[in-house]
Structure formats: C-alpha cells, structure tokens
Amino acid sequence: MILFPAIDLVAGQVVRLRRGDRSQMDVYSTDPVAVARDFAARGARWVHVVDLSSAFREDAEAVEKNHRAIADICSLGVIDVDTGGGVRDMDAVRRLVDAGAKRIAIGTALVRDPEFAADAARLFPEQVVADVAARDGEVRVDGWRDGEGIAADTLVAHLADLGYRHLVFTDISRDGMQTGIDADAYRHIAKVAGFPVVASGGIATLDDIRALTALGPDVIEGAITGRALYEGSFTLEDALAAAVRRA
C-alpha cells in the first residue's frame, strides 16, 4: 500500500486544517521543500501536496508561493509528487505536468466542469486522479465549503466513465481530527468505483494504517496521513512499515 505523507500548503507554509476549516489551521513549517526532503530521507516514495490557497481562491501572492513550493518539491528528484487543490482548467494541469508532478488531483471540476474533467483524463490518463470529498454522503467542493446536492456514490460511480482509474476519497468529518478510519466506508466506495481508492481522513494510529492495509489491494491503493505524523502519534518509518502488505 502506498503511504502518502501530506503537505498542505497555505501561502507557502505547511499547515493542517481540522475538517477542512480554514479558520482551524495549525502551521507546522515555513519550509515545505525541507519537509518533503525529510520525508524522502526517511523512506517515503510519495508525498501528497495540496495547494489550499488555490482551492480557497486566495490572493495571487499566496497562490504563487504555493506554486513555487510545489515546483521546488518536484525538482528535488527524490520523491514522487501527488498534488492537487484548485485544479480547475487544462492550464493548471499542464503547469503541474510540466513541473514534474506524477499525479494531479481534480476535485471540484468533476462536478462543476465535467467536460474539462473528462478531457483531462483523456489527455493525461496516467497523471490525473479523481479527488472526491464527502460529508454525510454528500459531495463537497471548493475547498470542501460547498455542497452540490450530489451523493458521493453517484459521482464515484461515474468516474470510470470519465476515464479515471485513481481515486482519493476523503471523509471530511474525520479529516485532521485523528478520530480513526471507517474501513467499511472505503470498502463501499471501492466497490462503487470499481477500482481501489486512496484513503484520506482520520488516521490516528498505526492500527488505522494496518486496518487499511488489511483491506487488500482491491480496496485500498494507498493512504494519506498528515496531522498524526506532524504531532508525533507515530513515526514515518513505522507508518511505512505498517503499510507493507504481507502474504
């Protein structure tokens, strides 16, 4: 199972939010490149980088700081970058491809601009990832602030038709809260999608990572963890070991 340590960016700073709430933000570092380099040195093969400033439509200066940070992390050449946040048009996709991102998550546009979302999957099938976040079964968009009246199951069931083969699914009620994961929810979403998912939201302990790993490769492709790492609930080395599937 791929373990994605997370770097969430606001104006070039490494932060974590609680339930996606911009007003509940903790800053962990002002040097995201150093954080990514440290993840790689400790054994991570991937890093999950989210441009929250773009997702929240913040000012141009904040967005540009994040863009530079993402490009600099990609240029390290020691860790693969999975990134997203505010990817709303093909120019944004191409910019991230040119920067060297290996995976690019598209979220809001899956709902609000499905034609672009389908074109991105067609043109960049190896890079684009569907990024679906839900609260109480309803899809949330625009930095998780808005509901669209669409059931997560309905959107996820349509992803394969759009050309997507990778999915990050976030349980917003658990994100940044360290409340533990809902294994049944991921099992259900993978069945609806028809392919395995990357689990996001709620990882609090190594047992959560082991539980996701135990669901098997047909259900879980990977898992994203952030706050638990930054606050020392477990080490990255132990998390990577817990993510190893054993026969």
PDB file of C-alpha atoms in Angstrom, residues 28-221:
ATOM      1  CA  TYR A  28       3.909  23.225  11.145  1.00  0.00           C
ATOM      2  CA  SER A  29       6.673  24.575   8.917  1.00  0.00           C
ATOM      3  CA  THR A  30       7.611  27.510   6.707  1.00  0.00           C
ATOM      4  CA  ASP A  31       9.867  25.307   4.545  1.00  0.00           C
ATOM      5  CA  PRO A  32       7.810  22.721   2.616  1.00  0.00           C
ATOM      6  CA  VAL A  33      10.781  21.667   0.494  1.00  0.00           C
ATOM      7  CA  ALA A  34      12.723  20.698   3.609  1.00  0.00           C
ATOM      8  CA  VAL A  35       9.698  18.742   4.870  1.00  0.00           C
ATOM      9  CA  ALA A  36       9.473  16.819   1.592  1.00  0.00           C
ATOM     10  CA  ARG A  37      13.208  16.166   1.582  1.00  0.00           C
ATOM     11  CA  ASP A  38      12.956  14.801   5.120  1.00  0.00           C
ATOM     12  CA  PHE A  39      10.071  12.513   4.121  1.00  0.00           C
ATOM     13  CA  ALA A  40      12.214  11.106   1.298  1.00  0.00           C
ATOM     14  CA  ALA A  41      15.247  10.651   3.541  1.00  0.00           C
ATOM     15  CA  ARG A  42      13.105   8.637   5.946  1.00  0.00           C
ATOM     16  CA  GLY A  43      11.893   6.266   3.246  1.00  0.00           C
ATOM     17  CA  ALA A  44       8.771   7.777   1.654  1.00  0.00           C
ATOM     18  CA  ARG A  45       8.432   7.232  -2.092  1.00  0.00           C
ATOM     19  CA  TRP A  46       5.491   9.630  -2.500  1.00  0.00           C
ATOM     20  CA  VAL A  47       4.319  12.901  -0.991  1.00  0.00           C
ATOM     21  CA  HIS A  48       0.782  14.311  -1.183  1.00  0.00           C
ATOM     22  CA  VAL A  49       0.894  18.091  -1.663  1.00  0.00           C
ATOM     23  CA  VAL A  50      -2.301  20.168  -1.552  1.00  0.00           C
ATOM     24  CA  ASP A  51      -2.482  23.772  -2.762  1.00  0.00           C
ATOM     25  CA  LEU A  52      -5.069  25.057  -0.308  1.00  0.00           C
ATOM     26  CA  SER A  53      -4.581  28.664  -1.373  1.00  0.00           C
ATOM     27  CA  SER A  54      -5.781  27.795  -4.882  1.00  0.00           C
ATOM     28  CA  ALA A  55      -8.578  25.633  -3.504  1.00  0.00           C
ATOM     29  CA  PHE A  56      -9.775  28.536  -1.343  1.00  0.00           C
ATOM     30  CA  ARG A  57      -9.251  31.088  -4.151  1.00  0.00           C
ATOM     31  CA  GLU A  58      -6.864  33.125  -2.039  1.00  0.00           C
ATOM     32  CA  ASP A  59      -4.835  36.072  -3.304  1.00  0.00           C
ATOM     33  CA  ALA A  60      -2.300  35.780  -6.120  1.00  0.00           C
ATOM     34  CA  GLU A  61       0.706  36.113  -3.811  1.00  0.00           C
ATOM     35  CA  ALA A  62      -0.395  33.171  -1.643  1.00  0.00           C
ATOM     36  CA  VAL A  63      -1.108  31.047  -4.716  1.00  0.00           C
ATOM     37  CA  GLU A  64       2.248  31.874  -6.308  1.00  0.00           C
ATOM     38  CA  LYS A  65       4.119  30.890  -3.131  1.00  0.00           C
ATOM     39  CA  ASN A  66       2.402  27.512  -3.257  1.00  0.00           C
ATOM     40  CA  HIS A  67       3.153  27.099  -6.966  1.00  0.00           C
ATOM     41  CA  ARG A  68       6.841  27.721  -6.321  1.00  0.00           C
ATOM     42  CA  ALA A  69       6.866  25.281  -3.410  1.00  0.00           C
ATOM     43  CA  ILE A  70       5.240  22.530  -5.477  1.00  0.00           C
ATOM     44  CA  ALA A  71       7.673  23.055  -8.370  1.00  0.00           C
ATOM     45  CA  ASP A  72      10.620  23.017  -5.967  1.00  0.00           C
ATOM     46  CA  ILE A  73       9.429  19.782  -4.337  1.00  0.00           C
ATOM     47  CA  CYS A  74       9.019  18.182  -7.772  1.00  0.00           C
ATOM     48  CA  SER A  75      12.522  19.315  -8.736  1.00  0.00           C
ATOM     49  CA  LEU A  76      14.073  17.511  -5.767  1.00  0.00           C
ATOM     50  CA  GLY A  77      14.008  14.315  -7.812  1.00  0.00           C
ATOM     51  CA  VAL A  78      13.980  12.130  -4.699  1.00  0.00           C
ATOM     52  CA  ILE A  79      10.239  11.694  -4.128  1.00  0.00           C
ATOM     53  CA  ASP A  80       7.199  11.378  -6.415  1.00  0.00           C
ATOM     54  CA  VAL A  81       4.657  14.164  -6.047  1.00  0.00           C
ATOM     55  CA  ASP A  82       0.898  13.683  -5.940  1.00  0.00           C
ATOM     56  CA  THR A  83      -0.672  17.133  -5.919  1.00  0.00           C
ATOM     57  CA  GLY A  84      -3.928  18.997  -6.308  1.00  0.00           C
ATOM     58  CA  GLY A  85      -6.096  21.758  -4.939  1.00  0.00           C
ATOM     59  CA  GLY A  86      -7.823  24.261  -7.173  1.00  0.00           C
ATOM     60  CA  VAL A  87      -7.092  22.420 -10.436  1.00  0.00           C
ATOM     61  CA  ARG A  88      -9.944  23.867 -12.477  1.00  0.00           C
ATOM     62  CA  ASP A  89      -8.666  24.067 -16.064  1.00  0.00           C
ATOM     63  CA  MET A  90      -6.248  22.468 -18.510  1.00  0.00           C
ATOM     64  CA  ASP A  91      -3.637  25.183 -17.995  1.00  0.00           C
ATOM     65  CA  ALA A  92      -3.407  24.173 -14.335  1.00  0.00           C
ATOM     66  CA  VAL A  93      -2.994  20.522 -15.294  1.00  0.00           C
ATOM     67  CA  ARG A  94      -0.283  21.309 -17.839  1.00  0.00           C
ATOM     68  CA  ARG A  95       1.564  23.558 -15.385  1.00  0.00           C
ATOM     69  CA  LEU A  96       1.740  20.728 -12.863  1.00  0.00           C
ATOM     70  CA  VAL A  97       2.705  18.168 -15.509  1.00  0.00           C
ATOM     71  CA  ASP A  98       5.491  20.481 -16.686  1.00  0.00           C
ATOM     72  CA  ALA A  99       6.618  20.940 -13.075  1.00  0.00           C
ATOM     73  CA  GLY A 100       7.070  17.175 -12.801  1.00  0.00           C
ATOM     74  CA  ALA A 101       4.063  16.091 -10.753  1.00  0.00           C
ATOM     75  CA  LYS A 102       3.379  12.363 -11.113  1.00  0.00           C
ATOM     76  CA  ARG A 103      -0.289  12.575 -10.082  1.00  0.00           C
ATOM     77  CA  ILE A 104      -2.674  15.522 -10.291  1.00  0.00           C
ATOM     78  CA  ALA A 105      -5.940  15.512  -8.379  1.00  0.00           C
ATOM     79  CA  ILE A 106      -9.087  17.042  -9.871  1.00  0.00           C
ATOM     80  CA  GLY A 107     -11.920  17.642  -7.435  1.00  0.00           C
ATOM     81  CA  THR A 108     -14.422  20.465  -7.839  1.00  0.00           C
ATOM     82  CA  ALA A 109     -14.289  20.267 -11.637  1.00  0.00           C
ATOM     83  CA  LEU A 110     -15.582  16.683 -11.530  1.00  0.00           C
ATOM     84  CA  VAL A 111     -18.903  18.258 -10.573  1.00  0.00           C
ATOM     85  CA  ARG A 112     -18.803  21.773 -11.984  1.00  0.00           C
ATOM     86  CA  ASP A 113     -16.910  21.185 -15.244  1.00  0.00           C
ATOM     87  CA  PRO A 114     -17.233  17.506 -16.163  1.00  0.00           C
ATOM     88  CA  GLU A 115     -16.207  18.206 -19.773  1.00  0.00           C
ATOM     89  CA  PHE A 116     -12.820  19.513 -18.627  1.00  0.00           C
ATOM     90  CA  ALA A 117     -12.513  16.672 -16.110  1.00  0.00           C
ATOM     91  CA  ALA A 118     -13.126  14.110 -18.877  1.00  0.00           C
ATOM     92  CA  ASP A 119     -10.704  15.857 -21.267  1.00  0.00           C
ATOM     93  CA  ALA A 120      -8.002  15.865 -18.581  1.00  0.00           C
ATOM     94  CA  ALA A 121      -8.449  12.124 -18.032  1.00  0.00           C
ATOM     95  CA  ARG A 122      -8.272  11.526 -21.775  1.00  0.00           C
ATOM     96  CA  LEU A 123      -5.161  13.650 -22.343  1.00  0.00           C
ATOM     97  CA  PHE A 124      -3.307  12.740 -19.146  1.00  0.00           C
ATOM     98  CA  PRO A 125      -4.593   9.273 -18.191  1.00  0.00           C
ATOM     99  CA  GLU A 126      -1.518   8.358 -16.146  1.00  0.00           C
ATOM    100  CA  GLN A 127      -1.428  11.588 -14.163  1.00  0.00           C
ATOM    101  CA  VAL A 128      -4.957  12.652 -13.276  1.00  0.00           C
ATOM    102  CA  VAL A 129      -6.684  11.437 -10.144  1.00  0.00           C
ATOM    103  CA  ALA A 130     -10.281  11.950  -9.060  1.00  0.00           C
ATOM    104  CA  ASP A 131     -10.434  13.740  -5.719  1.00  0.00           C
ATOM    105  CA  VAL A 132     -13.806  13.204  -4.043  1.00  0.00           C
ATOM    106  CA  ALA A 133     -14.551  14.593  -0.591  1.00  0.00           C
ATOM    107  CA  ALA A 134     -17.824  13.945   1.212  1.00  0.00           C
ATOM    108  CA  ARG A 135     -19.596  14.760   4.431  1.00  0.00           C
ATOM    109  CA  ASP A 136     -22.576  12.628   5.438  1.00  0.00           C
ATOM    110  CA  GLY A 137     -22.569  11.060   1.989  1.00  0.00           C
ATOM    111  CA  GLU A 138     -22.778  14.384   0.096  1.00  0.00           C
ATOM    112  CA  VAL A 139     -20.000  15.617  -2.190  1.00  0.00           C
ATOM    113  CA  ARG A 140     -18.342  18.849  -1.063  1.00  0.00           C
ATOM    114  CA  VAL A 141     -16.439  21.181  -3.424  1.00  0.00           C
ATOM    115  CA  ASP A 142     -14.482  24.457  -3.497  1.00  0.00           C
ATOM    116  CA  GLY A 143     -12.179  23.607  -0.631  1.00  0.00           C
ATOM    117  CA  TRP A 144     -14.985  21.495   0.898  1.00  0.00           C
ATOM    118  CA  ARG A 145     -17.013  24.621   1.660  1.00  0.00           C
ATOM    119  CA  ASP A 146     -19.943  23.991  -0.673  1.00  0.00           C
ATOM    120  CA  GLY A 147     -22.366  21.131  -1.085  1.00  0.00           C
ATOM    121  CA  GLU A 148     -23.672  20.344  -4.541  1.00  0.00           C
ATOM    122  CA  GLY A 149     -26.597  18.128  -3.631  1.00  0.00           C
ATOM    123  CA  ILE A 150     -24.844  15.158  -5.240  1.00  0.00           C
ATOM    124  CA  ALA A 151     -24.399  11.856  -3.462  1.00  0.00           C
ATOM    125  CA  ALA A 152     -20.803  10.631  -3.291  1.00  0.00           C
ATOM    126  CA  ASP A 153     -21.935   7.256  -4.631  1.00  0.00           C
ATOM    127  CA  THR A 154     -23.445   8.898  -7.708  1.00  0.00           C
ATOM    128  CA  LEU A 155     -20.259  10.784  -8.571  1.00  0.00           C
ATOM    129  CA  VAL A 156     -17.918   7.896  -7.792  1.00  0.00           C
ATOM    130  CA  ALA A 157     -19.959   5.502  -9.935  1.00  0.00           C
ATOM    131  CA  HIS A 158     -19.439   7.857 -12.895  1.00  0.00           C
ATOM    132  CA  LEU A 159     -15.664   8.192 -12.576  1.00  0.00           C
ATOM    133  CA  ALA A 160     -14.765   5.184 -14.701  1.00  0.00           C
ATOM    134  CA  ASP A 161     -16.960   6.550 -17.490  1.00  0.00           C
ATOM    135  CA  LEU A 162     -14.964   9.791 -17.319  1.00  0.00           C
ATOM    136  CA  GLY A 163     -11.734   7.818 -17.671  1.00  0.00           C
ATOM    137  CA  TYR A 164     -10.465   7.866 -14.108  1.00  0.00           C
ATOM    138  CA  ARG A 165      -8.611   4.912 -12.601  1.00  0.00           C
ATOM    139  CA  HIS A 166      -7.299   6.518  -9.417  1.00  0.00           C
ATOM    140  CA  LEU A 167      -9.426   7.996  -6.633  1.00  0.00           C
ATOM    141  CA  VAL A 168      -8.635   9.868  -3.438  1.00  0.00           C
ATOM    142  CA  PHE A 169     -11.656   9.683  -1.161  1.00  0.00           C
ATOM    143  CA  THR A 170     -11.784  11.971   1.875  1.00  0.00           C
ATOM    144  CA  ASP A 171     -14.131  11.599   4.791  1.00  0.00           C
ATOM    145  CA  ILE A 172     -14.321  15.289   5.765  1.00  0.00           C
ATOM    146  CA  SER A 173     -15.829  14.618   9.177  1.00  0.00           C
ATOM    147  CA  ARG A 174     -12.634  12.776  10.119  1.00  0.00           C
ATOM    148  CA  ASP A 175     -10.025  14.837   8.261  1.00  0.00           C
ATOM    149  CA  GLY A 176      -7.444  16.365  10.572  1.00  0.00           C
ATOM    150  CA  MET A 177      -9.279  15.045  13.625  1.00  0.00           C
ATOM    151  CA  GLN A 178      -7.303  11.837  14.294  1.00  0.00           C
ATOM    152  CA  THR A 179     -10.535  10.023  15.072  1.00  0.00           C
ATOM    153  CA  GLY A 180      -9.662   6.818  13.247  1.00  0.00           C
ATOM    154  CA  ILE A 181     -10.753   5.476   9.881  1.00  0.00           C
ATOM    155  CA  ASP A 182     -14.033   3.971   8.704  1.00  0.00           C
ATOM    156  CA  ALA A 183     -12.936   0.788   6.924  1.00  0.00           C
ATOM    157  CA  ASP A 184     -16.456  -0.063   5.783  1.00  0.00           C
ATOM    158  CA  ALA A 185     -16.782   3.309   4.037  1.00  0.00           C
ATOM    159  CA  TYR A 186     -13.677   2.700   1.956  1.00  0.00           C
ATOM    160  CA  ARG A 187     -14.746  -0.843   1.169  1.00  0.00           C
ATOM    161  CA  HIS A 188     -18.060   0.535  -0.075  1.00  0.00           C
ATOM    162  CA  ILE A 189     -16.532   3.343  -2.152  1.00  0.00           C
ATOM    163  CA  ALA A 190     -14.072   0.985  -3.845  1.00  0.00           C
ATOM    164  CA  LYS A 191     -16.944  -1.316  -4.787  1.00  0.00           C
ATOM    165  CA  VAL A 192     -18.914   1.600  -6.246  1.00  0.00           C
ATOM    166  CA  ALA A 193     -15.874   2.906  -8.156  1.00  0.00           C
ATOM    167  CA  GLY A 194     -14.792  -0.469  -9.475  1.00  0.00           C
ATOM    168  CA  PHE A 195     -11.159   0.183  -8.558  1.00  0.00           C
ATOM    169  CA  PRO A 196      -9.152   0.699  -5.336  1.00  0.00           C
ATOM    170  CA  VAL A 197      -9.071   4.041  -3.540  1.00  0.00           C
ATOM    171  CA  VAL A 198      -6.579   6.190  -1.693  1.00  0.00           C
ATOM    172  CA  ALA A 199      -7.958   6.691   1.806  1.00  0.00           C
ATOM    173  CA  SER A 200      -7.823  10.157   3.329  1.00  0.00           C
ATOM    174  CA  GLY A 201      -9.067  11.439   6.650  1.00  0.00           C
ATOM    175  CA  GLY A 202      -8.879  10.337  10.259  1.00  0.00           C
ATOM    176  CA  ILE A 203      -5.719   8.237  10.512  1.00  0.00           C
ATOM    177  CA  ALA A 204      -4.761   8.434  14.172  1.00  0.00           C
ATOM    178  CA  THR A 205      -2.698   5.337  14.936  1.00  0.00           C
ATOM    179  CA  LEU A 206      -0.603   2.664  13.294  1.00  0.00           C
ATOM    180  CA  ASP A 207      -3.560   0.333  13.759  1.00  0.00           C
ATOM    181  CA  ASP A 208      -5.540   2.533  11.364  1.00  0.00           C
ATOM    182  CA  ILE A 209      -2.834   2.093   8.732  1.00  0.00           C
ATOM    183  CA  ARG A 210      -2.714  -1.649   9.378  1.00  0.00           C
ATOM    184  CA  ALA A 211      -6.511  -1.837   9.052  1.00  0.00           C
ATOM    185  CA  LEU A 212      -6.379  -0.120   5.672  1.00  0.00           C
ATOM    186  CA  THR A 213      -3.536  -2.365   4.555  1.00  0.00           C
ATOM    187  CA  ALA A 214      -5.543  -5.424   5.598  1.00  0.00           C
ATOM    188  CA  LEU A 215      -8.438  -4.409   3.310  1.00  0.00           C
ATOM    189  CA  GLY A 216      -6.237  -5.527   0.433  1.00  0.00           C
ATOM    190  CA  PRO A 217      -5.193  -4.114  -2.942  1.00  0.00           C
ATOM    191  CA  ASP A 218      -8.666  -4.418  -4.464  1.00  0.00           C
ATOM    192  CA  VAL A 219      -9.997  -1.919  -1.912  1.00  0.00           C
ATOM    193  CA  ILE A 220      -7.078   0.315  -0.909  1.00  0.00           C
ATOM    194  CA  GLU A 221      -4.336   1.595  -3.192  1.00  0.00           C
TER     195      GLU A 221
END
